[in-house]
PDB file of C-alpha atoms in Angstrom:
ATOM      1  CA  MET D   1      27.743  -6.337  61.184  1.00  0.00           C
ATOM      2  CA  LEU D   2      31.499  -6.539  60.923  1.00  0.00           C
ATOM      3  CA  SER D   3      33.110  -5.880  57.616  1.00  0.00           C
ATOM      4  CA  ALA D   4      36.746  -6.293  56.677  1.00  0.00           C
ATOM      5  CA  VAL D   5      38.430  -3.324  55.057  1.00  0.00           C
ATOM      6  CA  PRO D   6      41.699  -3.887  53.197  1.00  0.00           C
ATOM      7  CA  ILE D   7      44.788  -2.044  54.396  1.00  0.00           C
ATOM      8  CA  ASP D   8      44.959   1.039  52.200  1.00  0.00           C
ATOM      9  CA  GLN D   9      48.501   2.086  52.908  1.00  0.00           C
ATOM     10  CA  ILE D  10      51.416   1.914  55.289  1.00  0.00           C
ATOM     11  CA  SER D  11      52.870   5.237  56.322  1.00  0.00           C
ATOM     12  CA  THR D  12      55.772   6.136  58.543  1.00  0.00           C
ATOM     13  CA  ASP D  13      57.066   9.045  60.553  1.00  0.00           C
ATOM     14  CA  HIS D  14      59.918   9.460  63.034  1.00  0.00           C
ATOM     15  CA  GLU D  15      58.025   7.586  65.744  1.00  0.00           C
ATOM     16  CA  ALA D  16      56.386   4.575  64.078  1.00  0.00           C
ATOM     17  CA  LEU D  17      54.898   2.728  61.126  1.00  0.00           C
ATOM     18  CA  HIS D  18      51.142   3.217  60.721  1.00  0.00           C
ATOM     19  CA  LEU D  19      48.678   0.860  59.048  1.00  0.00           C
ATOM     20  CA  GLU D  20      45.873   2.883  57.503  1.00  0.00           C
ATOM     21  CA  VAL D  21      42.488   2.210  55.948  1.00  0.00           C
ATOM     22  CA  ASN D  22      40.051   4.487  54.193  1.00  0.00           C
ATOM     23  CA  GLY D  23      37.754   5.701  56.920  1.00  0.00           C
ATOM     24  CA  VAL D  24      34.467   7.535  57.141  1.00  0.00           C
ATOM     25  CA  ASP D  25      36.219  10.809  56.437  1.00  0.00           C
ATOM     26  CA  THR D  26      37.568  10.196  52.933  1.00  0.00           C
ATOM     27  CA  THR D  27      40.057  13.065  53.151  1.00  0.00           C
ATOM     28  CA  GLU D  28      42.110  11.416  55.929  1.00  0.00           C
ATOM     29  CA  PRO D  29      42.760   7.684  56.279  1.00  0.00           C
ATOM     30  CA  ASP D  30      42.154   6.087  59.683  1.00  0.00           C
ATOM     31  CA  ILE D  31      45.157   4.626  61.485  1.00  0.00           C
ATOM     32  CA  ILE D  32      44.194   1.153  62.699  1.00  0.00           C
ATOM     33  CA  SER D  33      47.579   0.080  64.013  1.00  0.00           C
ATOM     34  CA  THR D  34      50.867   1.666  64.989  1.00  0.00           C
ATOM     35  CA  ILE D  35      54.127  -0.248  65.122  1.00  0.00           C
ATOM     36  CA  PRO D  36      56.665   1.757  67.140  1.00  0.00           C
ATOM     37  CA  GLN D  37      60.280   2.133  65.970  1.00  0.00           C
ATOM     38  CA  ALA D  38      61.293   0.330  69.177  1.00  0.00           C
ATOM     39  CA  CYS D  39      59.720  -2.846  67.784  1.00  0.00           C
ATOM     40  CA  PRO D  40      62.516  -5.193  66.606  1.00  0.00           C
ATOM     41  CA  VAL D  41      62.926  -5.277  62.825  1.00  0.00           C
ATOM     42  CA  SER D  42      62.170  -9.011  62.607  1.00  0.00           C
ATOM     43  CA  ASN D  43      58.877  -8.541  64.507  1.00  0.00           C
ATOM     44  CA  ARG D  44      57.982  -5.509  62.407  1.00  0.00           C
ATOM     45  CA  GLU D  45      58.553  -7.494  59.193  1.00  0.00           C
ATOM     46  CA  LEU D  46      56.458 -10.368  60.525  1.00  0.00           C
ATOM     47  CA  LEU D  47      53.598  -8.005  61.395  1.00  0.00           C
ATOM     48  CA  LEU D  48      53.732  -6.349  57.984  1.00  0.00           C
ATOM     49  CA  LYS D  49      53.813  -9.694  56.140  1.00  0.00           C
ATOM     50  CA  HIS D  50      50.738 -10.896  58.019  1.00  0.00           C
ATOM     51  CA  VAL D  51      48.783  -7.653  58.175  1.00  0.00           C
ATOM     52  CA  GLU D  52      45.906  -9.195  56.200  1.00  0.00           C
ATOM     53  CA  ILE D  53      45.251 -11.987  58.736  1.00  0.00           C
ATOM     54  CA  PRO D  54      42.843  -9.903  60.885  1.00  0.00           C
ATOM     55  CA  ALA D  55      40.970  -8.833  57.742  1.00  0.00           C
ATOM     56  CA  ASP D  56      40.750 -12.475  56.633  1.00  0.00           C
ATOM     57  CA  LEU D  57      39.410 -13.485  60.052  1.00  0.00           C
ATOM     58  CA  ILE D  58      36.784 -10.749  59.912  1.00  0.00           C
ATOM     59  CA  ARG D  59      35.752 -11.925  56.419  1.00  0.00           C
ATOM     60  CA  MET D  60      35.372 -15.454  57.795  1.00  0.00           C
ATOM     61  CA  ILE D  61      33.186 -14.155  60.633  1.00  0.00           C
ATOM     62  CA  ASP D  62      31.123 -12.201  58.079  1.00  0.00           C
ATOM     63  CA  ALA D  63      30.611 -15.367  56.012  1.00  0.00           C
ATOM     64  CA  ALA D  64      29.621 -17.414  59.071  1.00  0.00           C
ATOM     65  CA  ALA D  65      27.138 -14.744  60.184  1.00  0.00           C
ATOM     66  CA  LYS D  66      25.631 -14.623  56.685  1.00  0.00           C
ATOM     67  CA  LEU D  67      25.276 -18.410  56.642  1.00  0.00           C
ATOM     68  CA  ASP D  68      23.669 -18.340  60.087  1.00  0.00           C
ATOM     69  CA  ARG D  69      21.143 -15.707  58.924  1.00  0.00           C
ATOM     70  CA  ARG D  70      20.313 -17.815  55.839  1.00  0.00           C
ATOM     71  CA  ARG D  71      19.713 -20.878  58.003  1.00  0.00           C
ATOM     72  CA  ARG D  72      17.542 -18.987  60.469  1.00  0.00           C
ATOM     73  CA  THR D  73      15.522 -17.573  57.568  1.00  0.00           C
ATOM     74  CA  GLU D  74      15.102 -21.063  56.105  1.00  0.00           C
ATOM     75  CA  ILE D  75      13.978 -22.457  59.467  1.00  0.00           C
ATOM     76  CA  GLU D  76      11.453 -19.636  59.910  1.00  0.00           C
ATOM     77  CA  ARG D  77      10.155 -20.183  56.364  1.00  0.00           C
ATOM     78  CA  LEU D  78       9.744 -23.908  56.992  1.00  0.00           C
ATOM     79  CA  GLN D  79       7.911 -23.259  60.261  1.00  0.00           C
ATOM     80  CA  MET D  80       5.552 -20.737  58.633  1.00  0.00           C
ATOM     81  CA  GLU D  81       4.898 -23.120  55.742  1.00  0.00           C
ATOM     82  CA  LEU D  82       4.027 -25.877  58.176  1.00  0.00           C
ATOM     83  CA  GLU D  83       1.746 -23.632  60.209  1.00  0.00           C
ATOM     84  CA  ALA D  84       0.035 -22.509  56.994  1.00  0.00           C
ATOM     85  CA  ARG D  85      -0.764 -26.148  56.267  1.00  0.00           C
ATOM     86  CA  GLY D  86      -2.599 -26.283  59.555  1.00  0.00           C
ATOM     87  CA  GLY D  87      -0.335 -28.454  61.584  1.00  0.00           C
ATOM     88  CA  ARG D  88       2.546 -28.476  63.948  1.00  0.00           C
ATOM     89  CA  PRO D  89       4.476 -31.683  64.525  1.00  0.00           C
ATOM     90  CA  ALA D  90       5.623 -32.822  67.938  1.00  0.00           C
ATOM     91  CA  LYS D  91       9.107 -31.944  66.713  1.00  0.00           C
ATOM     92  CA  ASN D  92      10.277 -29.780  63.821  1.00  0.00           C
ATOM     93  CA  TYR D  93      12.339 -32.363  61.945  1.00  0.00           C
ATOM     94  CA  ALA D  94      12.982 -30.031  59.002  1.00  0.00           C
ATOM     95  CA  ALA D  95      14.650 -27.494  61.289  1.00  0.00           C
ATOM     96  CA  GLU D  96      16.556 -30.234  63.097  1.00  0.00           C
ATOM     97  CA  CYS D  97      17.777 -31.532  59.742  1.00  0.00           C
ATOM     98  CA  ALA D  98      18.880 -28.041  58.647  1.00  0.00           C
ATOM     99  CA  MET D  99      20.909 -27.677  61.839  1.00  0.00           C
ATOM    100  CA  LYS D 100      22.406 -31.182  61.607  1.00  0.00           C
ATOM    101  CA  CYS D 101      23.512 -30.525  58.019  1.00  0.00           C
ATOM    102  CA  SER D 102      25.821 -27.770  59.267  1.00  0.00           C
ATOM    103  CA  GLU D 103      27.457 -29.837  62.032  1.00  0.00           C
ATOM    104  CA  PRO D 104      30.987 -31.064  61.204  1.00  0.00           C
ATOM    105  CA  ALA D 105      30.357 -34.427  62.927  1.00  0.00           C
ATOM    106  CA  PHE D 106      27.190 -35.014  60.877  1.00  0.00           C
ATOM    107  CA  LYS D 107      29.082 -34.132  57.682  1.00  0.00           C
ATOM    108  CA  ALA D 108      31.742 -36.711  58.586  1.00  0.00           C
ATOM    109  CA  PHE D 109      28.975 -39.268  59.267  1.00  0.00           C
ATOM    110  CA  MET D 110      27.401 -38.600  55.877  1.00  0.00           C
ATOM    111  CA  GLU D 111      30.797 -39.004  54.209  1.00  0.00           C
ATOM    112  CA  ALA D 112      31.568 -42.258  56.047  1.00  0.00           C
ATOM    113  CA  ARG D 113      28.151 -43.925  55.980  1.00  0.00           C
ATOM    114  CA  HIS D 114      26.397 -42.463  52.949  1.00  0.00           C
ATOM    115  CA  ALA D 115      29.252 -41.871  50.472  1.00  0.00           C
ATOM    116  CA  LEU D 116      29.032 -38.084  50.516  1.00  0.00           C
ATOM    117  CA  ALA D 117      31.767 -36.750  48.229  1.00  0.00           C
ATOM    118  CA  ARG D 118      34.002 -33.880  49.228  1.00  0.00           C
ATOM    119  CA  PRO D 119      33.881 -30.943  49.626  1.00  0.00           C
ATOM    120  CA  LEU D 120      31.569 -31.379  52.606  1.00  0.00           C
ATOM    121  CA  THR D 121      29.496 -28.223  52.172  1.00  0.00           C
ATOM    122  CA  ASP D 122      26.172 -27.689  53.906  1.00  0.00           C
ATOM    123  CA  ASP D 123      24.329 -27.708  50.573  1.00  0.00           C
ATOM    124  CA  ARG D 124      25.941 -30.994  49.492  1.00  0.00           C
ATOM    125  CA  VAL D 125      25.094 -32.585  52.857  1.00  0.00           C
ATOM    126  CA  ALA D 126      21.474 -31.397  52.584  1.00  0.00           C
ATOM    127  CA  ALA D 127      21.205 -32.749  49.032  1.00  0.00           C
ATOM    128  CA  ARG D 128      22.631 -36.124  50.089  1.00  0.00           C
ATOM    129  CA  VAL D 129      20.267 -36.318  53.087  1.00  0.00           C
ATOM    130  CA  ARG D 130      17.301 -35.651  50.780  1.00  0.00           C
ATOM    131  CA  SER D 131      18.555 -38.365  48.421  1.00  0.00           C
ATOM    132  CA  VAL D 132      19.116 -40.958  51.166  1.00  0.00           C
ATOM    133  CA  LEU D 133      15.732 -40.206  52.751  1.00  0.00           C
ATOM    134  CA  ALA D 134      14.017 -40.210  49.329  1.00  0.00           C
ATOM    135  CA  ILE D 135      12.482 -36.761  49.809  1.00  0.00           C
ATOM    136  CA  SER D 136      12.505 -33.704  47.573  1.00  0.00           C
ATOM    137  CA  SER D 137      12.373 -31.148  50.384  1.00  0.00           C
ATOM    138  CA  ARG D 138      13.129 -31.134  54.093  1.00  0.00           C
ATOM    139  CA  THR D 139       9.570 -29.949  54.711  1.00  0.00           C
ATOM    140  CA  GLU D 140       8.475 -33.520  53.971  1.00  0.00           C
ATOM    141  CA  LEU D 141      10.091 -34.498  57.276  1.00  0.00           C
ATOM    142  CA  ASN D 142       7.262 -32.609  58.992  1.00  0.00           C
ATOM    143  CA  THR D 143       4.468 -33.647  56.653  1.00  0.00           C
ATOM    144  CA  SER D 144       5.198 -37.311  55.934  1.00  0.00           C
ATOM    145  CA  ASN D 145       5.218 -39.859  58.740  1.00  0.00           C
ATOM    146  CA  GLU D 146       7.315 -42.230  56.613  1.00  0.00           C
ATOM    147  CA  ALA D 147       9.930 -39.549  55.879  1.00  0.00           C
ATOM    148  CA  ALA D 148       9.990 -38.549  59.557  1.00  0.00           C
ATOM    149  CA  ALA D 149      10.566 -42.188  60.547  1.00  0.00           C
ATOM    150  CA  ARG D 150      13.455 -42.472  58.070  1.00  0.00           C
ATOM    151  CA  TRP D 151      14.935 -39.237  59.479  1.00  0.00           C
ATOM    152  CA  ARG D 152      14.642 -40.480  63.074  1.00  0.00           C
ATOM    153  CA  GLU D 153      16.413 -43.692  62.033  1.00  0.00           C
ATOM    154  CA  MET D 154      19.204 -41.678  60.378  1.00  0.00           C
ATOM    155  CA  VAL D 155      19.630 -39.570  63.531  1.00  0.00           C
ATOM    156  CA  LYS D 156      19.734 -42.755  65.610  1.00  0.00           C
ATOM    157  CA  ASP D 157      22.442 -44.174  63.288  1.00  0.00           C
ATOM    158  CA  PHE D 158      24.362 -40.893  63.529  1.00  0.00           C
ATOM    159  CA  ASP D 159      24.239 -40.932  67.334  1.00  0.00           C
ATOM    160  CA  ALA D 160      25.491 -44.540  67.400  1.00  0.00           C
ATOM    161  CA  TRP D 161      28.242 -43.721  64.872  1.00  0.00           C
ATOM    162  CA  ARG D 162      29.349 -40.710  66.901  1.00  0.00           C
ATOM    163  CA  LYS D 163      29.631 -42.783  70.105  1.00  0.00           C
ATOM    164  CA  ARG D 164      31.862 -45.419  68.502  1.00  0.00           C
TER     165      ARG D 164
END
């Protein structure tokens, strides 16, 4: 897993500026970037002002990976719970719902058609879907024919809305 490490220090010598982070060997920092003296001053200043951008991007990737793992875990849990109840639907609507709740287009649909308030987080979308479908848990989409029918209708409305 990637992990962002903040820039520990900026050092210089006769040849270049060096961006350093604390590495595995705690006695010596690791140089992660070198900006040569030949680099124009304006470019050097720009690079130094925005040195945290790569770390921010890595943190965003970390957060997305963590969210993806949580979703996969939830889907697996829902599937095991369903199997434990002795059945397997023709389609896993609970898993489909979990995936739809993370799609930006579905979030926009929920905001436009079902008065979902901002911010459009996955948890808020999931809560609003449960409210609109009159269910307490997404697992009901796999155990209740009525809830599954309401979900299929919502997906049909979403598909029509998206094509407009």
